[in-house]
Amino acid sequence: MPSSALPTTRRPGDHLHDDLAISATGLRKSYGDKRVLDGIDLRIPTGSVFALLGPNGAGKTTAVKILSTLVAADPGSGPVRVGGHDLAADPQAVRAAIGVTGQFSAVDNLITGEENMLLMADLHHLSRREGRRVTAELLERFDLVDAAKRPAGGYSGGMKRRLDIAMTLVGDPRIIFLDEPTTGLDPRSRHNMWGVVRELVADGVTVFLTTQYLEEADELADRIAVLSNGTIAAEGSADELKRIVPGGHVRLRFAAPAAYRTAALALADVQRNDETLTLQIPSDGSQRELRSLLDWLDAAGVEADELTVHTPDLDDVFFALTGGDTRGTTGTPAATGTGARRTDPDQQKETAR
Ligand code: ADP
């Protein structure tokens, strides 16, 4: 039946959801007396990447399991819509619209990568010919052609994740849940995985990503929600989140001592460095604040040699919101590698308070 024959299934207010791939209100889940999700709201636009960021045990996987119909939310939770379908009323339709890959992949280690793919094609009722076509295309796209005839048990972590995502794509889902897709991967495989996510987005797929890596959320996500104590402690773009913590500043360096002195006396709350003729001014880095500073410099006829804006990074945000140190939140060796936390000494210095 064409969808146009179903106008009566639309309810008042449905148009508000039209451009949302996922929406949820007051999502709750407890295990025994442990409250894991304590009323979270989500509004994820179609075609975007959303990152749910939180330390181990924060409830990220629980959220993915609920949204992907694997686990029921607690009674009293608000409505959830995924891919245009009501989760409670039509879980089958939700399942048909989504793909899920978790840390514990669906890959069968005993059979080859190609056989895993063909099995998935069978599950999706593709014809033999179509299954072979899709399999060949995806193995190529995920750089698995050379390994295709080898048992998947011998694949590296990164290859297994790629195979897992390729298997998910056999069903051509428009919404994909990636639950900690790079946990435990080495930096190179992590970067490869980021490339995969970007390709998915370029194809118009909506990606719901969970991660404990701030840098990953920063790299990939249009919007980031920080999960802490069962609630979303903050949500926004990486830049918006960085602006909510103090520590941002503008630094002006002057070539002329007279210009330096004029600015140092006139500007409020400046930190001076008389040796390098540098001033540091607290700022949220917003366009409005920068414009007013530049306007003042122009009006005063003071010329700065160099202007740099320093905003706090997501580590600062995470620390401020969760009260925890992100360095202690992960248990995998990869978490101590380059991907987990920026280790650039300048960055550390800039964000230190
Ligand atoms: P994350 O994905 O952020 O690491 P999870 O959603 O896996 O967190 O887990 C959140 C909390 O819920 C943890 O304390 C975990 O032990 C608990 N939990 C998850 N699944 C179950 C379950 N099936 N039964 C009991 N407790 C669970």
GROMACS .gro file of C-alpha atoms and ligand atoms in nm:
model
  380
    1MET     CA    1   0.000   0.000   0.000
    2PRO     CA    2   0.146   0.339  -0.091
    3SER     CA    3   0.219   0.556   0.209
    4SER     CA    4  -0.010   0.827   0.069
    5ALA     CA    5  -0.298   0.591   0.146
    6LEU     CA    6  -0.225   0.621   0.517
    7PRO     CA    7  -0.295   0.982   0.607
    8THR     CA    8  -0.499   0.881   0.910
    9THR     CA    9  -0.192   0.735   1.082
   10ARG     CA   10  -0.051   1.086   1.122
   11ARG     CA   11  -0.123   1.253   1.450
   12PRO     CA   12  -0.131   1.620   1.541
   13GLY     CA   13   0.223   1.741   1.587
   14ASP     CA   14   0.374   1.472   1.368
   15HIS     CA   15   0.515   1.733   1.131
   16LEU     CA   16   0.743   1.839   1.416
   17HIS     CA   17   0.919   1.504   1.381
   18ASP     CA   18   0.951   1.502   1.005
   19ASP     CA   19   1.314   1.604   0.990
   20LEU     CA   20   1.416   1.409   1.298
   21ALA     CA   21   1.567   1.063   1.257
   22ILE     CA   22   1.541   0.999   1.630
   23SER     CA   23   1.341   1.170   1.900
   24ALA     CA   24   1.282   1.069   2.259
   25THR     CA   25   1.140   1.235   2.564
   26GLY     CA   26   1.200   1.138   2.925
   27LEU     CA   27   1.376   0.810   2.848
   28ARG     CA   28   1.418   0.610   3.167
   29LYS     CA   29   1.576   0.278   3.252
   30SER     CA   30   1.669   0.116   3.581
   31TYR     CA   31   1.826  -0.221   3.647
   32GLY     CA   32   1.705  -0.323   3.993
   33ASP     CA   33   1.754  -0.017   4.207
   34LYS     CA   34   2.028   0.118   3.981
   35ARG     CA   35   1.895   0.409   3.780
   36VAL     CA   36   2.088   0.407   3.453
   37LEU     CA   37   1.887   0.657   3.247
   38ASP     CA   38   1.695   0.913   3.445
   39GLY     CA   39   1.486   1.090   3.183
   40ILE     CA   40   1.687   1.180   2.876
   41ASP     CA   41   1.555   1.378   2.580
   42LEU     CA   42   1.691   1.338   2.227
   43ARG     CA   43   1.622   1.524   1.904
   44ILE     CA   44   1.851   1.403   1.627
   45PRO     CA   45   1.808   1.557   1.281
   46THR     CA   46   1.813   1.330   0.978
   47GLY     CA   47   2.153   1.307   0.812
   48SER     CA   48   2.350   1.424   1.115
   49VAL     CA   49   2.602   1.260   1.345
   50PHE     CA   50   2.504   1.259   1.709
   51ALA     CA   51   2.754   1.154   1.973
   52LEU     CA   52   2.648   1.032   2.314
   53LEU     CA   53   2.957   1.084   2.523
   54GLY     CA   54   3.016   0.932   2.861
   55PRO     CA   55   3.257   0.724   3.065
   56ASN     CA   56   3.230   0.349   3.107
   57GLY     CA   57   2.903   0.253   3.270
   58ALA     CA   58   2.732   0.586   3.199
   59GLY     CA   59   2.443   0.417   3.017
   60LYS     CA   60   2.540   0.471   2.653
   61THR     CA   61   2.486   0.111   2.545
   62THR     CA   62   2.160   0.103   2.739
   63ALA     CA   63   2.039   0.403   2.538
   64VAL     CA   64   2.140   0.235   2.211
   65LYS     CA   65   1.968  -0.088   2.312
   66ILE     CA   66   1.645   0.094   2.391
   67LEU     CA   67   1.646   0.300   2.072
   68SER     CA   68   1.721  -0.009   1.863
   69THR     CA   69   1.436  -0.210   2.024
   70LEU     CA   70   1.665  -0.460   2.196
   71VAL     CA   71   1.564  -0.353   2.548
   72ALA     CA   72   1.240  -0.192   2.666
   73ALA     CA   73   1.247   0.147   2.833
   74ASP     CA   74   1.086   0.168   3.178
   75PRO     CA   75   0.715   0.237   3.200
   76GLY     CA   76   0.660   0.610   3.233
   77SER     CA   77   0.917   0.696   2.969
   78GLY     CA   78   0.796   0.940   2.706
   79PRO     CA   79   0.742   0.860   2.339
   80VAL     CA   80   1.032   0.751   2.118
   81ARG     CA   81   1.035   0.780   1.739
   82VAL     CA   82   1.304   0.627   1.523
   83GLY     CA   83   1.309   0.659   1.145
   84GLY     CA   84   0.958   0.804   1.151
   85HIS     CA   85   0.812   0.513   1.348
   86ASP     CA   86   0.686   0.494   1.701
   87LEU     CA   87   0.914   0.258   1.890
   88ALA     CA   88   0.645   0.112   2.116
   89ALA     CA   89   0.375   0.081   1.849
   90ASP     CA   90   0.586  -0.040   1.558
   91PRO     CA   91   0.918  -0.194   1.665
   92GLN     CA   92   0.933  -0.401   1.344
   93ALA     CA   93   0.935  -0.089   1.130
   94VAL     CA   94   1.205   0.063   1.350
   95ARG     CA   95   1.417  -0.249   1.313
   96ALA     CA   96   1.380  -0.234   0.935
   97ALA     CA   97   1.503   0.126   0.929
   98ILE     CA   98   1.813   0.088   1.144
   99GLY     CA   99   2.147  -0.087   1.161
  100VAL     CA  100   2.333  -0.153   1.485
  101THR     CA  101   2.695  -0.238   1.537
  102GLY     CA  102   2.825  -0.284   1.885
  103GLN     CA  103   3.152  -0.352   2.054
  104PHE     CA  104   3.066  -0.720   2.048
  105SER     CA  105   3.013  -0.764   1.681
  106ALA     CA  106   2.783  -0.997   1.492
  107VAL     CA  107   3.081  -1.133   1.298
  108ASP     CA  108   3.106  -1.514   1.294
  109ASN     CA  109   3.474  -1.593   1.343
  110LEU     CA  110   3.456  -1.942   1.196
  111ILE     CA  111   3.353  -1.842   0.847
  112THR     CA  112   3.517  -1.605   0.599
  113GLY     CA  113   3.441  -1.235   0.570
  114GLU     CA  114   3.266  -1.299   0.240
  115GLU     CA  115   3.055  -1.578   0.390
  116ASN     CA  116   2.956  -1.347   0.676
  117MET     CA  117   2.838  -1.094   0.420
  118LEU     CA  118   2.646  -1.349   0.213
  119LEU     CA  119   2.479  -1.481   0.527
  120MET     CA  120   2.364  -1.129   0.603
  121ALA     CA  121   2.234  -1.091   0.247
  122ASP     CA  122   2.032  -1.413   0.298
  123LEU     CA  123   1.888  -1.274   0.622
  124HIS     CA  124   1.774  -0.970   0.428
  125HIS     CA  125   1.615  -1.198   0.164
  126LEU     CA  126   1.829  -1.065  -0.117
  127SER     CA  127   1.843  -1.285  -0.426
  128ARG     CA  128   2.162  -1.483  -0.472
  129ARG     CA  129   2.278  -1.257  -0.751
  130GLU     CA  130   2.192  -0.937  -0.561
  131GLY     CA  131   2.357  -1.074  -0.245
  132ARG     CA  132   2.679  -1.138  -0.439
  133ARG     CA  133   2.668  -0.793  -0.596
  134VAL     CA  134   2.615  -0.612  -0.264
  135THR     CA  135   2.878  -0.827  -0.092
  136ALA     CA  136   3.141  -0.754  -0.359
  137GLU     CA  137   3.063  -0.383  -0.349
  138LEU     CA  138   3.084  -0.357   0.029
  139LEU     CA  139   3.398  -0.570   0.060
  140GLU     CA  140   3.561  -0.337  -0.190
  141ARG     CA  141   3.437  -0.024  -0.016
  142PHE     CA  142   3.564  -0.141   0.323
  143ASP     CA  143   3.899  -0.254   0.190
  144LEU     CA  144   3.835  -0.619   0.271
  145VAL     CA  145   3.875  -0.777  -0.072
  146ASP     CA  146   4.214  -0.933   0.005
  147ALA     CA  147   4.088  -1.079   0.331
  148ALA     CA  148   3.748  -1.185   0.199
  149LYS     CA  149   3.833  -1.556   0.166
  150ARG     CA  150   4.000  -1.586   0.506
  151PRO     CA  151   3.816  -1.682   0.827
  152ALA     CA  152   3.708  -1.365   1.009
  153GLY     CA  153   3.859  -1.501   1.333
  154GLY     CA  154   4.202  -1.408   1.198
  155TYR     CA  155   4.109  -1.045   1.124
  156SER     CA  156   4.255  -0.756   1.321
  157GLY     CA  157   4.024  -0.552   1.546
  158GLY     CA  158   3.993  -0.278   1.286
  159MET     CA  159   3.910  -0.525   1.006
  160LYS     CA  160   3.647  -0.692   1.219
  161ARG     CA  161   3.482  -0.359   1.292
  162ARG     CA  162   3.485  -0.276   0.922
  163LEU     CA  163   3.332  -0.613   0.837
  164ASP     CA  164   3.072  -0.558   1.107
  165ILE     CA  165   2.970  -0.224   0.959
  166ALA     CA  166   2.974  -0.367   0.605
  167MET     CA  167   2.738  -0.643   0.726
  168THR     CA  168   2.511  -0.380   0.877
  169LEU     CA  169   2.499  -0.192   0.547
  170VAL     CA  170   2.372  -0.495   0.354
  171GLY     CA  171   2.022  -0.395   0.464
  172ASP     CA  172   2.077  -0.033   0.351
  173PRO     CA  173   1.970   0.123   0.683
  174ARG     CA  174   1.916   0.498   0.691
  175ILE     CA  175   1.999   0.521   1.062
  176ILE     CA  176   2.304   0.351   1.209
  177PHE     CA  177   2.392   0.305   1.573
  178LEU     CA  178   2.764   0.272   1.628
  179ASP     CA  179   2.827   0.172   1.986
  180GLU     CA  180   3.185   0.266   2.074
  181PRO     CA  181   3.309   0.185   1.723
  182THR     CA  182   3.672   0.257   1.799
  183THR     CA  183   3.716   0.135   2.156
  184GLY     CA  184   4.029  -0.077   2.167
  185LEU     CA  185   4.144   0.015   1.816
  186ASP     CA  186   4.492   0.150   1.744
  187PRO     CA  187   4.513   0.511   1.623
  188ARG     CA  188   4.540   0.419   1.254
  189SER     CA  189   4.232   0.193   1.264
  190ARG     CA  190   4.051   0.462   1.459
  191HIS     CA  191   4.122   0.715   1.184
  192ASN     CA  192   4.007   0.463   0.921
  193MET     CA  193   3.684   0.418   1.113
  194TRP     CA  194   3.632   0.795   1.121
  195GLY     CA  195   3.663   0.789   0.742
  196VAL     CA  196   3.394   0.520   0.728
  197VAL     CA  197   3.160   0.732   0.941
  198ARG     CA  198   3.218   1.035   0.720
  199GLU     CA  199   3.133   0.831   0.412
  200LEU     CA  200   2.811   0.712   0.571
  201VAL     CA  201   2.713   1.069   0.645
  202ALA     CA  202   2.799   1.174   0.290
  203ASP     CA  203   2.546   0.910   0.179
  204GLY     CA  204   2.280   1.079   0.393
  205VAL     CA  205   2.282   0.820   0.672
  206THR     CA  206   2.206   0.939   1.025
  207VAL     CA  207   2.468   0.818   1.271
  208PHE     CA  208   2.408   0.772   1.643
  209LEU     CA  209   2.753   0.725   1.789
  210THR     CA  210   2.853   0.644   2.142
  211THR     CA  211   3.204   0.710   2.252
  212GLN     CA  212   3.422   0.765   2.553
  213TYR     CA  213   3.670   0.955   2.341
  214LEU     CA  214   3.628   1.330   2.347
  215GLU     CA  215   3.843   1.372   2.040
  216GLU     CA  216   3.622   1.133   1.846
  217ALA     CA  217   3.308   1.329   1.930
  218ASP     CA  218   3.491   1.649   1.842
  219GLU     CA  219   3.601   1.507   1.505
  220LEU     CA  220   3.277   1.350   1.392
  221ALA     CA  221   2.969   1.479   1.564
  222ASP     CA  222   2.738   1.761   1.464
  223ARG     CA  223   2.592   1.748   1.812
  224ILE     CA  224   2.728   1.598   2.130
  225ALA     CA  225   2.540   1.507   2.446
  226VAL     CA  226   2.733   1.443   2.764
  227LEU     CA  227   2.576   1.165   2.969
  228SER     CA  228   2.641   1.191   3.340
  229ASN     CA  229   2.454   1.037   3.631
  230GLY     CA  230   2.175   0.919   3.406
  231THR     CA  231   2.098   1.258   3.259
  232ILE     CA  232   2.229   1.468   2.974
  233ALA     CA  233   2.448   1.719   3.152
  234ALA     CA  234   2.497   1.931   2.839
  235GLU     CA  235   2.426   1.915   2.470
  236GLY     CA  236   2.545   2.114   2.173
  237SER     CA  237   2.802   2.132   1.898
  238ALA     CA  238   3.162   2.080   2.008
  239ASP     CA  239   3.217   2.455   1.989
  240GLU     CA  240   2.905   2.535   2.189
  241LEU     CA  241   3.008   2.292   2.459
  242LYS     CA  242   3.358   2.433   2.474
  243ARG     CA  243   3.216   2.780   2.528
  244ILE     CA  244   3.023   2.682   2.840
  245VAL     CA  245   3.334   2.626   3.046
  246PRO     CA  246   3.560   2.907   3.158
  247GLY     CA  247   3.917   2.927   3.038
  248GLY     CA  248   3.870   3.072   2.691
  249HIS     CA  249   4.072   3.379   2.607
  250VAL     CA  250   4.203   3.598   2.332
  251ARG     CA  251   4.573   3.667   2.318
  252LEU     CA  252   4.708   3.982   2.159
  253ARG     CA  253   5.074   4.023   2.082
  254PHE     CA  254   5.210   4.368   2.004
  255ALA     CA  255   5.521   4.472   1.816
  256ALA     CA  256   5.514   4.830   1.947
  257PRO     CA  257   5.558   4.884   2.324
  258ALA     CA  258   5.337   5.196   2.310
  259ALA     CA  259   5.049   5.005   2.156
  260TYR     CA  260   5.096   4.731   2.414
  261ARG     CA  261   5.082   4.978   2.703
  262THR     CA  262   4.775   5.156   2.566
  263ALA     CA  263   4.586   4.830   2.531
  264ALA     CA  264   4.704   4.697   2.868
  265LEU     CA  265   4.572   5.005   3.047
  266ALA     CA  266   4.242   5.023   2.862
  267LEU     CA  267   4.121   4.664   2.842
  268ALA     CA  268   3.949   4.503   3.140
  269ASP     CA  269   4.078   4.192   3.321
  270VAL     CA  270   4.393   4.162   3.116
  271GLN     CA  271   4.682   3.939   3.208
  272ARG     CA  272   5.006   4.110   3.103
  273ASN     CA  273   5.334   3.972   2.986
  274ASP     CA  274   5.560   4.275   2.963
  275GLU     CA  275   5.849   4.074   2.820
  276THR     CA  276   5.669   3.933   2.520
  277LEU     CA  277   5.432   4.233   2.489
  278THR     CA  278   5.141   3.993   2.508
  279LEU     CA  279   4.800   4.046   2.665
  280GLN     CA  280   4.556   3.774   2.753
  281ILE     CA  281   4.191   3.874   2.774
  282PRO     CA  282   3.915   3.643   2.902
  283SER     CA  283   3.670   3.569   2.619
  284ASP     CA  284   3.419   3.307   2.513
  285GLY     CA  285   3.564   3.336   2.163
  286SER     CA  286   3.224   3.432   2.021
  287GLN     CA  287   3.193   3.648   1.713
  288ARG     CA  288   3.027   3.921   1.921
  289GLU     CA  289   3.313   3.944   2.171
  290LEU     CA  290   3.579   3.931   1.902
  291ARG     CA  291   3.407   4.203   1.703
  292SER     CA  292   3.385   4.431   2.003
  293LEU     CA  293   3.755   4.378   2.078
  294LEU     CA  294   3.855   4.447   1.717
  295ASP     CA  295   3.631   4.754   1.705
  296TRP     CA  296   3.798   4.884   2.020
  297LEU     CA  297   4.147   4.829   1.878
  298ASP     CA  298   4.050   5.010   1.559
  299ALA     CA  299   3.889   5.300   1.743
  300ALA     CA  300   4.193   5.338   1.971
  301GLY     CA  301   4.427   5.322   1.673
  302VAL     CA  302   4.611   5.034   1.837
  303GLU     CA  303   4.752   4.766   1.615
  304ALA     CA  304   4.814   4.414   1.740
  305ASP     CA  305   5.075   4.209   1.563
  306GLU     CA  306   4.899   3.883   1.627
  307LEU     CA  307   4.559   3.779   1.759
  308THR     CA  308   4.482   3.424   1.864
  309VAL     CA  309   4.165   3.278   2.013
  310HIS     CA  310   4.194   2.994   2.262
  311THR     CA  311   3.885   2.797   2.351
  312PRO     CA  312   3.884   2.517   2.605
  313ASP     CA  313   3.875   2.167   2.459
  314LEU     CA  314   3.618   1.898   2.526
  315ASP     CA  315   3.830   1.754   2.805
  316ASP     CA  316   3.764   2.071   3.004
  317VAL     CA  317   3.393   2.047   2.930
  318PHE     CA  318   3.377   1.687   3.032
  319PHE     CA  319   3.571   1.751   3.348
  320ALA     CA  320   3.352   2.045   3.442
  321LEU     CA  321   3.028   1.859   3.376
  322THR     CA  322   3.098   1.518   3.518
  323GLY     CA  323   3.340   1.616   3.791
  324GLY     CA  324   3.558   1.326   3.680
  325ASP     CA  325   3.893   1.306   3.510
  326THR     CA  326   3.854   1.162   3.161
  327ARG     CA  327   4.193   0.997   3.186
  328GLY     CA  328   4.056   0.759   3.444
  329THR     CA  329   3.740   0.659   3.265
  330THR     CA  330   3.863   0.400   3.022
  331GLY     CA  331   4.012   0.064   3.071
  332THR     CA  332   4.151  -0.013   2.729
  333PRO     CA  333   4.517   0.026   2.634
  334ALA     CA  334   4.412   0.238   2.335
  335ALA     CA  335   4.272   0.494   2.574
  336THR     CA  336   4.621   0.595   2.667
  337GLY     CA  337   4.720   0.641   2.303
  338THR     CA  338   4.707   0.950   2.090
  339GLY     CA  339   4.340   0.917   2.015
  340ALA     CA  340   4.206   0.935   2.366
  341ARG     CA  341   4.326   1.269   2.480
  342ARG     CA  342   4.510   1.556   2.330
  343THR     CA  343   4.862   1.548   2.457
  344ASP     CA  344   4.994   1.853   2.277
  345PRO     CA  345   5.175   2.046   2.553
  346ASP     CA  346   5.056   2.380   2.416
  347GLN     CA  347   4.700   2.266   2.429
  348GLN     CA  348   4.750   2.146   2.786
  349LYS     CA  349   4.900   2.477   2.881
  350GLU     CA  350   4.624   2.673   2.715
  351THR     CA  351   4.352   2.482   2.894
  352ALA     CA  352   4.521   2.458   3.231
  353ARG     CA  353   4.361   2.664   3.501
  354ADP     P1  354   2.809   0.231   2.891
  354ADP     O1  355   2.766   0.180   2.758
  354ADP     O2  356   2.801   0.381   2.902
  354ADP     O3  357   2.944   0.181   2.933
  354ADP     P2  358   2.597   0.062   2.992
  354ADP     O4  359   2.471   0.113   2.930
  354ADP     O5  360   2.656  -0.061   2.933
  354ADP     O6  361   2.704   0.178   3.001
  354ADP     O7  362   2.569   0.030   3.146
  354ADP     C1  363   2.518   0.126   3.234
  354ADP     C2  364   2.499   0.064   3.370
  354ADP     O8  365   2.394  -0.029   3.364
  354ADP     C3  366   2.620  -0.009   3.422
  354ADP     O9  367   2.633   0.015   3.560
  354ADP     C4  368   2.588  -0.154   3.393
  354ADP    O10  369   2.649  -0.237   3.487
  354ADP     C5  370   2.437  -0.155   3.411
  354ADP     N1  371   2.372  -0.259   3.327
  354ADP     C6  372   2.374  -0.262   3.192
  354ADP     N2  373   2.304  -0.369   3.147
  354ADP     C7  374   2.258  -0.434   3.256
  354ADP     C8  375   2.178  -0.551   3.276
  354ADP     N3  376   2.130  -0.623   3.173
  354ADP     N4  377   2.149  -0.587   3.402
  354ADP     C9  378   2.194  -0.515   3.507
  354ADP     N5  379   2.270  -0.403   3.496
  354ADP    C10  380   2.301  -0.363   3.373
   0.00000   0.00000   0.00000
